[in-house]
PDB file of C-alpha atoms in Angstrom:
ATOM      1  CA  ALA U   1      79.677-197.376 -97.977  1.00  0.00           C
ATOM      2  CA  GLY U   2      80.052-198.182-101.747  1.00  0.00           C
ATOM      3  CA  MET U   3      80.423-196.023-104.789  1.00  0.00           C
ATOM      4  CA  ASN U   4      78.152-192.972-105.042  1.00  0.00           C
ATOM      5  CA  GLY U   5      75.247-193.317-107.316  1.00  0.00           C
ATOM      6  CA  THR U   6      75.227-197.030-107.531  1.00  0.00           C
ATOM      7  CA  ALA U   7      72.396-197.755-105.188  1.00  0.00           C
ATOM      8  CA  ILE U   8      68.932-198.611-106.641  1.00  0.00           C
ATOM      9  CA  ASP U   9      66.168-196.199-106.903  1.00  0.00           C
ATOM     10  CA  ASN U  10      62.307-196.431-107.246  1.00  0.00           C
ATOM     11  CA  PHE U  11      61.805-199.662-105.328  1.00  0.00           C
ATOM     12  CA  VAL U  12      58.228-200.854-105.522  1.00  0.00           C
ATOM     13  CA  CYS U  13      56.536-204.157-104.633  1.00  0.00           C
ATOM     14  CA  VAL U  14      53.259-205.287-106.077  1.00  0.00           C
ATOM     15  CA  ILE U  15      51.238-208.237-104.463  1.00  0.00           C
ATOM     16  CA  PHE U  16      48.784-209.963-106.899  1.00  0.00           C
ATOM     17  CA  ASN U  17      46.644-213.083-106.822  1.00  0.00           C
ATOM     18  CA  VAL U  18      46.862-213.141-102.981  1.00  0.00           C
ATOM     19  CA  SER U  19      50.367-214.816-102.685  1.00  0.00           C
ATOM     20  CA  PHE U  20      52.605-213.604-105.631  1.00  0.00           C
ATOM     21  CA  MET U  21      54.695-210.490-105.266  1.00  0.00           C
ATOM     22  CA  ASN U  22      56.960-208.690-107.776  1.00  0.00           C
ATOM     23  CA  CYS U  23      59.482-206.153-106.502  1.00  0.00           C
ATOM     24  CA  THR U  24      61.317-204.040-109.057  1.00  0.00           C
ATOM     25  CA  TRP U  25      63.698-201.163-109.012  1.00  0.00           C
ATOM     26  CA  HIS U  26      65.801-198.861-111.294  1.00  0.00           C
ATOM     27  CA  VAL U  27      69.627-199.367-111.441  1.00  0.00           C
ATOM     28  CA  GLY U  28      71.701-196.572-109.844  1.00  0.00           C
ATOM     29  CA  ARG U  29      72.487-193.576-111.962  1.00  0.00           C
ATOM     30  CA  THR U  30      76.268-194.450-112.037  1.00  0.00           C
ATOM     31  CA  ALA U  31      75.716-198.249-112.327  1.00  0.00           C
ATOM     32  CA  THR U  32      77.731-199.799-115.225  1.00  0.00           C
ATOM     33  CA  GLU U  33      76.843-203.004-117.104  1.00  0.00           C
ATOM     34  CA  ASP U  34      78.767-205.112-114.809  1.00  0.00           C
ATOM     35  CA  THR U  35      76.826-203.783-111.700  1.00  0.00           C
ATOM     36  CA  GLN U  36      74.822-206.693-110.099  1.00  0.00           C
ATOM     37  CA  TYR U  37      72.164-206.217-107.420  1.00  0.00           C
ATOM     38  CA  PHE U  38      70.905-208.942-104.912  1.00  0.00           C
ATOM     39  CA  LEU U  39      67.533-208.564-103.058  1.00  0.00           C
ATOM     40  CA  TYR U  40      67.023-209.959 -99.560  1.00  0.00           C
ATOM     41  CA  TRP U  41      63.846-209.695 -97.581  1.00  0.00           C
ATOM     42  CA  LYS U  42      62.442-210.606 -94.152  1.00  0.00           C
ATOM     43  CA  PRO U  43      58.572-210.645 -94.046  1.00  0.00           C
ATOM     44  CA  SER U  44      58.349-210.528 -90.296  1.00  0.00           C
ATOM     45  CA  GLU U  45      60.526-210.318 -87.214  1.00  0.00           C
ATOM     46  CA  GLU U  46      60.212-214.098 -86.621  1.00  0.00           C
ATOM     47  CA  GLU U  47      61.348-215.017 -89.999  1.00  0.00           C
ATOM     48  CA  ASP U  48      64.864-215.431 -91.398  1.00  0.00           C
ATOM     49  CA  ILE U  49      66.118-213.074 -94.088  1.00  0.00           C
ATOM     50  CA  THR U  50      66.104-214.796 -97.553  1.00  0.00           C
ATOM     51  CA  GLU U  51      67.513-213.926-101.019  1.00  0.00           C
ATOM     52  CA  CYS U  52      65.436-213.726-104.029  1.00  0.00           C
ATOM     53  CA  GLN U  53      65.360-216.944-105.992  1.00  0.00           C
ATOM     54  CA  ASN U  54      63.769-215.640-109.270  1.00  0.00           C
ATOM     55  CA  TYR U  55      65.344-212.423-110.494  1.00  0.00           C
ATOM     56  CA  ILE U  56      64.008-210.141-113.312  1.00  0.00           C
ATOM     57  CA  LYS U  57      66.832-209.047-115.485  1.00  0.00           C
ATOM     58  CA  ASP U  58      67.383-206.147-117.864  1.00  0.00           C
ATOM     59  CA  ASP U  59      69.048-206.331-121.292  1.00  0.00           C
ATOM     60  CA  SER U  60      72.556-206.187-119.713  1.00  0.00           C
ATOM     61  CA  GLY U  61      71.713-209.121-117.393  1.00  0.00           C
ATOM     62  CA  ARG U  62      71.588-206.895-114.382  1.00  0.00           C
ATOM     63  CA  HIS U  63      68.892-207.818-111.683  1.00  0.00           C
ATOM     64  CA  THR U  64      66.156-205.155-111.727  1.00  0.00           C
ATOM     65  CA  GLY U  65      63.469-207.073-109.844  1.00  0.00           C
ATOM     66  CA  CYS U  66      62.349-210.208-108.116  1.00  0.00           C
ATOM     67  CA  GLN U  67      59.379-212.536-108.267  1.00  0.00           C
ATOM     68  CA  PHE U  68      58.303-214.176-105.146  1.00  0.00           C
ATOM     69  CA  GLN U  69      55.806-216.991-104.760  1.00  0.00           C
ATOM     70  CA  ASN U  70      53.711-218.021-101.634  1.00  0.00           C
ATOM     71  CA  VAL U  71      54.105-214.722-100.045  1.00  0.00           C
ATOM     72  CA  THR U  72      52.399-214.123 -96.728  1.00  0.00           C
ATOM     73  CA  ILE U  73      52.720-210.955 -94.907  1.00  0.00           C
ATOM     74  CA  ALA U  74      51.586-211.715 -91.289  1.00  0.00           C
ATOM     75  CA  ASN U  75      52.021-208.163 -89.959  1.00  0.00           C
ATOM     76  CA  LYS U  76      52.235-204.596 -91.256  1.00  0.00           C
ATOM     77  CA  HIS U  77      56.081-204.407 -91.477  1.00  0.00           C
ATOM     78  CA  ALA U  78      58.583-206.083 -93.827  1.00  0.00           C
ATOM     79  CA  TYR U  79      62.391-205.532 -94.282  1.00  0.00           C
ATOM     80  CA  PHE U  80      64.066-205.191 -97.688  1.00  0.00           C
ATOM     81  CA  LEU U  81      67.835-204.992 -98.520  1.00  0.00           C
ATOM     82  CA  VAL U  82      69.392-204.651-101.990  1.00  0.00           C
ATOM     83  CA  ASN U  83      73.129-204.693-102.306  1.00  0.00           C
ATOM     84  CA  GLY U  84      75.604-205.763-104.787  1.00  0.00           C
ATOM     85  CA  SER U  85      78.929-205.222-106.573  1.00  0.00           C
ATOM     86  CA  ARG U  86      80.539-204.124-109.783  1.00  0.00           C
ATOM     87  CA  SER U  87      84.134-205.173-110.821  1.00  0.00           C
ATOM     88  CA  GLY U  88      84.526-206.595-107.328  1.00  0.00           C
ATOM     89  CA  GLN U  89      83.786-203.395-105.545  1.00  0.00           C
ATOM     90  CA  ASN U  90      80.777-202.865-103.208  1.00  0.00           C
ATOM     91  CA  ILE U  91      77.929-200.667-104.341  1.00  0.00           C
ATOM     92  CA  GLN U  92      75.730-198.524-102.245  1.00  0.00           C
ATOM     93  CA  SER U  93      73.025-200.627-100.303  1.00  0.00           C
ATOM     94  CA  TYR U  94      69.347-199.793-100.234  1.00  0.00           C
ATOM     95  CA  GLU U  95      67.710-200.827 -96.992  1.00  0.00           C
ATOM     96  CA  LYS U  96      64.069-200.242 -96.011  1.00  0.00           C
ATOM     97  CA  LYS U  97      61.834-201.428 -93.129  1.00  0.00           C
ATOM     98  CA  ILE U  98      58.492-200.650 -94.564  1.00  0.00           C
ATOM     99  CA  ASN U  99      55.100-200.296 -93.254  1.00  0.00           C
ATOM    100  CA  ILE U 100      52.610-202.092 -95.690  1.00  0.00           C
ATOM    101  CA  SER U 101      50.495-198.997 -95.709  1.00  0.00           C
ATOM    102  CA  ASP U 102      53.422-196.815 -97.070  1.00  0.00           C
ATOM    103  CA  TYR U 103      52.581-197.844-100.592  1.00  0.00           C
ATOM    104  CA  ILE U 104      55.830-199.408-101.475  1.00  0.00           C
ATOM    105  CA  ILE U 105      53.910-202.469-101.472  1.00  0.00           C
ATOM    106  CA  VAL U 106      50.790-202.232-103.591  1.00  0.00           C
ATOM    107  CA  GLU U 107      48.219-205.073-103.820  1.00  0.00           C
ATOM    108  CA  LYS U 108      46.250-205.699-106.941  1.00  0.00           C
ATOM    109  CA  LEU U 109      42.926-207.321-105.655  1.00  0.00           C
ATOM    110  CA  THR U 110      41.035-210.087-107.179  1.00  0.00           C
ATOM    111  CA  PRO U 111      37.432-209.355-108.081  1.00  0.00           C
ATOM    112  CA  PRO U 112      34.726-209.822-105.320  1.00  0.00           C
ATOM    113  CA  LEU U 113      33.718-213.437-104.826  1.00  0.00           C
ATOM    114  CA  ASN U 114      30.336-215.180-105.285  1.00  0.00           C
ATOM    115  CA  VAL U 115      28.551-212.240-106.686  1.00  0.00           C
ATOM    116  CA  THR U 116      24.863-212.909-106.486  1.00  0.00           C
ATOM    117  CA  VAL U 117      21.956-211.032-108.060  1.00  0.00           C
ATOM    118  CA  ASN U 118      18.315-211.398-107.114  1.00  0.00           C
ATOM    119  CA  CYS U 119      15.888-209.094-109.063  1.00  0.00           C
ATOM    120  CA  THR U 120      12.032-209.018-108.673  1.00  0.00           C
ATOM    121  CA  GLU U 121      10.159-207.811-111.605  1.00  0.00           C
ATOM    122  CA  ALA U 122       7.075-206.705-109.588  1.00  0.00           C
ATOM    123  CA  SER U 123       9.163-204.202-107.379  1.00  0.00           C
ATOM    124  CA  HIS U 124      11.611-203.305-110.023  1.00  0.00           C
ATOM    125  CA  ARG U 125      14.435-203.893-107.589  1.00  0.00           C
ATOM    126  CA  CYS U 126      17.512-205.947-107.452  1.00  0.00           C
ATOM    127  CA  ARG U 127      19.354-207.355-104.504  1.00  0.00           C
ATOM    128  CA  ILE U 128      23.031-207.681-105.070  1.00  0.00           C
ATOM    129  CA  TRP U 129      25.670-209.230-102.652  1.00  0.00           C
ATOM    130  CA  TRP U 130      29.219-210.563-102.735  1.00  0.00           C
ATOM    131  CA  GLN U 131      32.029-211.768-100.545  1.00  0.00           C
ATOM    132  CA  PRO U 132      35.146-209.450-100.252  1.00  0.00           C
ATOM    133  CA  PRO U 133      38.208-210.361-102.498  1.00  0.00           C
ATOM    134  CA  HIS U 134      40.931-212.446-101.013  1.00  0.00           C
ATOM    135  CA  THR U 135      43.859-210.479 -99.917  1.00  0.00           C
ATOM    136  CA  SER U 136      47.414-211.095 -98.642  1.00  0.00           C
ATOM    137  CA  HIS U 137      47.052-208.901 -95.521  1.00  0.00           C
ATOM    138  CA  VAL U 138      43.774-206.981 -95.058  1.00  0.00           C
ATOM    139  CA  LYS U 139      41.536-208.807 -92.642  1.00  0.00           C
ATOM    140  CA  LEU U 140      38.605-206.342 -92.301  1.00  0.00           C
ATOM    141  CA  SER U 141      36.067-206.298 -95.003  1.00  0.00           C
ATOM    142  CA  ASP U 142      34.970-202.724 -94.215  1.00  0.00           C
ATOM    143  CA  CYS U 143      38.424-201.569 -95.626  1.00  0.00           C
ATOM    144  CA  PHE U 144      36.968-202.081 -99.111  1.00  0.00           C
ATOM    145  CA  LYS U 145      34.757-199.749-101.185  1.00  0.00           C
ATOM    146  CA  TYR U 146      32.890-201.083-104.099  1.00  0.00           C
ATOM    147  CA  GLU U 147      31.339-199.629-107.298  1.00  0.00           C
ATOM    148  CA  ILE U 148      28.582-201.152-109.030  1.00  0.00           C
ATOM    149  CA  VAL U 149      27.859-200.445-112.737  1.00  0.00           C
ATOM    150  CA  ILE U 150      24.440-201.611-113.932  1.00  0.00           C
ATOM    151  CA  GLU U 151      23.858-201.830-117.747  1.00  0.00           C
ATOM    152  CA  ASN U 152      20.430-202.348-119.096  1.00  0.00           C
ATOM    153  CA  LYS U 153      20.817-204.807-121.918  1.00  0.00           C
TER     154      LYS U 153
END
């Protein structure tokens, strides 16, 4: 249902600092300046669907994204719906039940925590250890790969 070409495109969400999430999209190819979009999401089966409370807007005032705070994704699935209207007419909806690993949701990780270095001059060796970064949904520390760059200063 809705007018052809009015549905959003390129829907992506990015989680950062563990509990903040930005979702953005491009307006439909036939969307006019009076087209308005509304994002609803459901982070798990047990929770109610809620509308975005903090929209990101383009120069025409159209909603092109949403900023969420205190996000927790307890399982690997979430449900998103973007609908709206223009001149009182419905537009095409975008609905997606996603798996977190589908890369529609990307997480920008914090650096590793409590990095500790212990070097011994006699053996010319250093021991380096750390704790994995905090994350919104990854529970296993072996999911991470690390790269160490050592600079001699």
